[in-house]
Short mmCIF file of C-alpha atoms in Angstrom, two decimals:
data_model
loop_
_atom_site.label_atom_id
_atom_site.label_comp_id
_atom_site.label_asym_id
_atom_site.label_seq_id
_atom_site.Cartn_x
_atom_site.Cartn_y
_atom_site.Cartn_z
CA MET A 1 0.00 0.00 0.00
CA SER A 2 1.36 3.43 -0.95
CA VAL A 3 1.91 6.20 1.55
CA SER A 4 -0.97 8.22 0.06
CA ALA A 5 -3.29 5.22 0.27
CA GLU A 6 -2.30 4.63 3.87
CA SER A 7 -2.92 8.30 4.60
CA ARG A 8 -6.40 8.14 3.04
CA THR A 9 -7.21 5.01 5.03
CA ALA A 10 -6.07 6.65 8.26
CA THR A 11 -8.09 9.78 7.47
CA ALA A 12 -11.19 7.74 6.74
CA GLY A 13 -10.76 5.82 9.98
CA ALA A 14 -10.38 9.05 11.93
CA CYS A 15 -13.54 10.44 10.33
CA TRP A 16 -15.52 7.37 11.32
CA TRP A 17 -14.12 7.60 14.83
CA VAL A 18 -15.21 11.23 15.15
CA ARG A 19 -18.67 10.42 13.83
CA GLY A 20 -18.95 7.53 16.28
CA CYS A 21 -18.05 9.85 19.15
CA TRP A 22 -20.79 12.26 18.14
CA VAL A 23 -23.36 9.46 17.88
CA VAL A 24 -22.49 8.08 21.33
CA GLY A 25 -22.54 11.59 22.81
CA ALA A 26 -25.93 12.36 21.25
CA LEU A 27 -27.43 9.11 22.56
CA LEU A 28 -26.18 9.81 26.09
CA PHE A 29 -27.57 13.34 25.93
CA LEU A 30 -30.98 12.21 24.68
CA SER A 31 -31.16 9.47 27.31
CA GLN A 32 -31.17 12.10 30.04
CA LEU A 33 -34.02 14.01 28.41
CA ALA A 34 -35.98 10.78 27.95
CA GLU A 35 -35.80 10.10 31.68
CA MET A 36 -37.28 13.45 32.71
CA PRO A 37 -40.83 12.17 33.31
CA TRP A 38 -39.40 9.93 36.04
CA ARG A 39 -36.40 11.81 37.41
CA SER A 40 -34.81 15.20 36.97
CA ALA A 41 -31.95 15.67 34.53
CA LEU A 42 -30.40 17.94 37.17
CA ARG A 43 -30.42 15.27 39.86
CA GLY A 44 -27.50 14.62 42.20
CA TYR A 45 -26.00 16.17 45.31
CA ASP A 46 -23.15 18.09 43.66
CA ASN A 47 -25.45 18.98 40.76
CA THR A 48 -28.07 20.41 43.10
CA PHE A 49 -25.64 22.62 44.97
CA ASN A 50 -24.12 23.84 41.70
CA TYR A 51 -27.64 24.86 40.65
CA LEU A 52 -28.74 26.36 43.96
CA TRP A 53 -26.49 29.40 43.46
CA LEU A 54 -28.62 30.30 40.43
CA ARG A 55 -32.04 28.99 41.34
CA SER A 56 -32.05 30.51 44.81
CA ALA A 57 -31.07 33.94 43.48
CA MET A 58 -33.63 33.85 40.66
CA VAL A 59 -36.62 32.37 42.54
CA GLU A 60 -36.06 33.21 46.20
CA GLY A 61 -34.02 36.38 45.74
CA ASN A 62 -31.37 35.26 48.21
CA TRP A 63 -28.83 32.54 48.94
CA ASP A 64 -30.76 30.94 51.77
CA PHE A 65 -31.07 27.45 50.31
CA ARG A 66 -33.61 26.00 52.74
CA GLN A 67 -36.66 26.65 50.56
CA ASP A 68 -34.85 25.46 47.43
CA LEU A 69 -33.88 22.20 49.10
CA THR A 70 -37.42 21.69 50.35
CA GLU A 71 -38.91 22.17 46.88
CA CYS A 72 -36.26 20.52 44.70
CA ASN A 73 -36.86 17.31 42.75
CA THR A 74 -33.14 16.64 42.33
CA LEU A 75 -32.34 14.88 45.62
CA THR A 76 -33.40 11.68 47.31
CA PRO A 77 -35.09 12.17 50.72
CA GLU A 78 -31.92 11.01 52.47
CA TYR A 79 -29.70 13.52 50.68
CA ARG A 80 -32.28 16.29 51.17
CA ASP A 81 -32.33 15.67 54.91
CA SER A 82 -28.53 15.58 54.99
CA ALA A 83 -28.32 18.92 53.16
CA LEU A 84 -30.89 20.59 55.39
CA THR A 85 -28.99 19.55 58.52
CA LEU A 86 -25.58 20.85 57.41
CA PRO A 87 -23.88 23.08 60.02
CA ARG A 88 -24.89 26.68 59.36
CA THR A 89 -22.59 29.53 58.47
CA GLU A 90 -22.06 32.43 60.89
CA THR A 91 -25.11 34.17 59.40
CA GLY A 92 -27.30 31.08 59.75
CA LEU A 93 -27.25 30.02 56.09
CA ILE A 94 -26.77 26.55 54.67
CA PRO A 95 -23.18 26.44 53.35
CA ASN A 96 -22.37 25.78 49.71
CA LYS A 97 -18.81 24.60 49.14
CA TYR A 98 -19.24 24.42 45.36
CA GLY A 99 -18.01 27.20 43.08
CA VAL A 100 -20.34 29.65 41.32
CA GLY A 101 -18.86 29.17 37.84
CA TRP A 102 -21.41 26.58 36.70
CA ALA A 103 -24.25 28.86 37.79
CA VAL A 104 -22.73 31.88 36.02
CA LEU A 105 -22.60 30.10 32.67
CA THR A 106 -26.07 28.60 33.19
CA LEU A 107 -27.77 32.00 33.62
CA PRO A 108 -28.48 32.56 29.87
CA PHE A 109 -30.12 29.14 29.58
CA TYR A 110 -32.17 29.79 32.72
CA LEU A 111 -33.39 33.12 31.30
CA LEU A 112 -34.32 31.31 28.07
CA ALA A 113 -36.40 28.85 30.11
CA ASP A 114 -38.10 31.76 31.89
CA ALA A 115 -39.01 33.20 28.47
CA VAL A 116 -40.39 29.85 27.26
CA VAL A 117 -42.51 29.53 30.40
CA ALA A 118 -43.80 33.09 29.95
CA VAL A 119 -44.86 32.42 26.35
CA ALA A 120 -46.44 29.07 27.30
CA ARG A 121 -48.46 30.73 30.06
CA LEU A 122 -49.69 33.37 27.59
CA PHE A 123 -51.08 30.52 25.48
CA GLY A 124 -52.87 28.92 28.41
CA ALA A 125 -50.30 26.59 29.99
CA ARG A 126 -50.97 28.04 33.44
CA SER A 127 -49.69 24.90 35.16
CA LEU A 128 -46.15 25.85 34.14
CA THR A 129 -44.48 27.96 36.80
CA TYR A 130 -41.19 29.80 37.19
CA ASP A 131 -39.96 27.20 39.66
CA GLY A 132 -36.58 26.45 38.08
CA PHE A 133 -37.14 22.70 38.32
CA ASN A 134 -39.78 21.77 35.75
CA PRO A 135 -38.93 20.10 32.40
CA VAL A 136 -38.65 23.42 30.54
CA TYR A 137 -35.72 24.44 32.73
CA GLN A 138 -34.17 21.00 32.50
CA VAL A 139 -34.32 20.94 28.68
CA CYS A 140 -32.99 24.49 28.28
CA ILE A 141 -30.16 23.97 30.74
CA GLN A 142 -29.15 20.55 29.40
CA THR A 143 -29.25 21.76 25.79
CA GLY A 144 -27.30 24.91 26.65
CA HIS A 145 -24.56 22.97 28.35
CA ALA A 146 -24.42 20.50 25.46
CA ALA A 147 -23.84 23.49 23.17
CA LEU A 148 -21.07 24.67 25.52
CA ALA A 149 -19.50 21.22 25.24
CA VAL A 150 -19.45 21.48 21.43
CA LEU A 151 -17.96 24.99 21.68
CA ALA A 152 -15.32 23.75 24.12
CA LEU A 153 -14.32 20.96 21.75
CA GLY A 154 -14.09 23.47 18.91
CA LEU A 155 -11.81 25.68 21.00
CA ALA A 156 -9.70 22.66 21.92
CA VAL A 157 -9.31 21.77 18.24
CA ARG A 158 -8.23 25.34 17.45
CA VAL A 159 -5.61 25.25 20.21
CA VAL A 160 -4.29 21.79 19.34
CA ARG A 161 -4.21 22.62 15.62
CA GLY A 162 -1.82 25.46 16.48
CA TRP A 163 0.54 22.87 17.96
CA VAL A 164 0.27 19.87 15.63
CA GLY A 165 -1.53 21.07 12.48
CA ALA A 166 -3.42 18.31 10.66
CA GLY A 167 -4.95 15.61 12.80
CA ALA A 168 -6.11 17.97 15.56
CA VAL A 169 -9.79 17.01 15.19
CA ALA A 170 -9.17 13.28 15.45
CA GLY A 171 -6.67 13.78 18.27
CA VAL A 172 -9.04 15.89 20.36
CA MET A 173 -11.95 13.51 19.80
CA VAL A 174 -9.86 10.46 20.72
CA ALA A 175 -8.71 12.14 23.93
CA TRP A 176 -12.27 13.30 24.68
CA ALA A 177 -13.86 9.90 24.10
CA ALA A 178 -11.20 8.19 26.22
CA SER A 179 -11.75 10.59 29.13
CA PRO A 180 -14.59 11.07 31.64
CA LEU A 181 -15.62 14.14 29.64
CA LEU A 182 -17.60 11.87 27.30
CA TYR A 183 -19.90 11.28 30.29
CA TYR A 184 -19.78 14.70 31.92
CA GLN A 185 -20.40 16.66 28.70
CA THR A 186 -23.26 14.53 27.40
CA SER A 187 -24.98 12.78 30.29
CA ASP A 188 -24.21 14.50 33.60
CA LEU A 189 -24.16 18.08 32.35
CA SER A 190 -25.08 19.69 35.67
CA MET A 191 -21.80 18.59 37.18
CA SER A 192 -19.06 21.21 36.97
CA HIS A 193 -16.59 19.23 34.84
CA GLY A 194 -17.98 20.32 31.46
CA VAL A 195 -17.93 24.00 32.42
CA ALA A 196 -14.42 23.58 33.81
CA PHE A 197 -13.25 22.14 30.48
CA PHE A 198 -14.89 24.99 28.58
CA ALA A 199 -13.25 27.57 30.85
CA VAL A 200 -9.78 26.04 30.50
CA THR A 201 -10.06 25.72 26.72
CA LEU A 202 -11.26 29.34 26.50
CA GLY A 203 -8.25 30.41 28.56
CA ALA A 204 -5.86 28.37 26.39
CA PHE A 205 -7.43 29.77 23.22
CA GLY A 206 -7.02 33.29 24.60
CA LEU A 207 -3.35 32.66 25.34
CA GLN A 208 -2.82 31.31 21.85
CA ARG A 209 -4.30 34.47 20.37
CA ALA A 210 -2.28 36.61 22.77
CA ARG A 211 0.99 34.99 21.74
CA GLY A 212 0.16 35.77 18.12
CA SER A 213 -0.63 39.43 18.86
CA PRO A 214 0.91 40.19 22.27
CA ALA A 215 0.41 43.95 22.02
CA ARG A 216 -3.37 43.56 21.75
CA PRO A 217 -5.23 42.98 25.04
CA SER A 218 -8.12 40.96 23.53
CA GLY A 219 -6.33 37.61 23.69
CA TRP A 220 -5.14 38.27 27.22
CA LEU A 221 -8.70 39.28 28.18
CA LEU A 222 -10.08 35.98 26.90
CA ALA A 223 -7.35 34.15 28.80
CA GLY A 224 -8.20 36.03 31.98
CA ILE A 225 -11.91 35.34 31.64
CA GLY A 226 -11.33 31.67 30.88
CA PHE A 227 -8.89 30.90 33.67
CA GLY A 228 -10.77 33.10 36.14
CA LEU A 229 -13.99 31.26 35.36
CA ALA A 230 -12.15 27.95 35.78
CA VAL A 231 -11.10 28.92 39.31
CA VAL A 232 -14.62 29.84 40.45
CA THR A 233 -15.97 26.65 38.90
CA ARG A 234 -13.53 24.22 40.52
CA PHE A 235 -11.16 25.87 42.95
CA GLN A 236 -8.38 23.33 42.37
CA LEU A 237 -8.09 24.62 38.80
CA ALA A 238 -6.10 27.55 40.18
CA VAL A 239 -3.14 25.40 39.14
CA PHE A 240 -3.78 26.53 35.56
CA ALA A 241 -2.68 30.04 36.56
CA VAL A 242 0.81 28.76 35.76
CA LEU A 243 -0.03 29.04 32.05
CA PRO A 244 -0.71 32.80 31.89
CA ALA A 245 2.13 33.34 34.37
CA TRP A 246 4.56 31.52 32.05
CA ALA A 247 3.20 33.38 29.02
CA LEU A 248 3.75 36.69 30.81
CA TYR A 249 7.30 35.68 31.72
CA GLU A 250 8.07 34.81 28.09
CA LEU A 251 6.55 38.13 26.99
CA TRP A 252 8.62 40.03 29.53
CA VAL A 253 11.78 38.38 28.19
CA GLU A 254 10.96 38.81 24.50
CA LYS A 255 8.78 41.94 24.28
CA PRO A 256 8.73 43.81 27.60
CA ALA A 257 6.94 46.79 26.05
CA ALA A 258 3.84 44.62 25.51
CA VAL A 259 3.56 43.55 29.16
CA PRO A 260 1.23 46.43 30.26
CA ALA A 261 -1.36 45.50 27.61
CA ALA A 262 -1.17 41.87 28.66
CA LEU A 263 -1.64 42.74 32.32
CA ALA A 264 -4.64 44.93 31.43
CA GLY A 265 -6.28 41.99 29.70
CA LEU A 266 -5.45 39.53 32.44
CA LEU A 267 -7.19 41.73 35.01
CA ALA A 268 -10.17 39.45 34.39
CA LEU A 269 -8.29 36.83 36.40
CA SER A 270 -8.64 39.05 39.46
CA GLN A 271 -12.15 40.27 38.60
CA ILE A 272 -13.99 36.94 38.38
CA PRO A 273 -12.82 35.09 41.52
CA VAL A 274 -14.00 37.90 43.84
CA ALA A 275 -17.44 36.28 44.03
CA GLN A 276 -17.63 34.26 47.21
CA TYR A 277 -20.22 32.89 49.56
CA PRO A 278 -21.58 35.45 52.05
CA ASP A 279 -20.78 33.94 55.42
#
């Protein structure tokens, strides 16, 4: 077999692999929606507390999670009781150890669900309420996070293509399918892992743009937003701060005059993580 024939065979195999990944991902995603009549797509302990930051603010107008936990359909009775009996903060609130990043990125999808409910009620579906838990919210939030997963994979391909050129798509999809992200970005979308991946890929994409045009702050701004969002999604992702720090060091060595613009863009790193739980 000639080299060109081998190359075509490898390319065809990679294409089928990518298609297979999409099919498996779509089936996992749809399986969660199909289960909604019996159990919430947002179910789970971590999932619930990720969501409470948003739902409590939008429905209750506060971050006192007692009413949310009483009304939620995302926890078993045992987990609900456990959550309601957590030791209170100094101000008497139920603590939430989970970051706010997932809730921040979910806000547009929540507002879309509010709009769908409003239109449905205008046409007579008065049983639909703005409760944050009914199937309208589940579908909008799940679909929104699935779209974020696709966007994150696209950003990852752009970044990897800058390193290796051809083969980036197949490489990213192989790594994705072999990792827990296949589950977290298709089936368990209300866990924070998918948002964390999106945030890190956004930060890496921003750094890639910044290295191409270091005097322009836009790439550094994207990097700051991405890595800052990663930190408030999963606090242990602060380790990724080494990437913009190294990029700044390289810039200082090679083009010191561009450092002020880079620092201006990276201010987002210090802007986003200021959100913290009111104790």
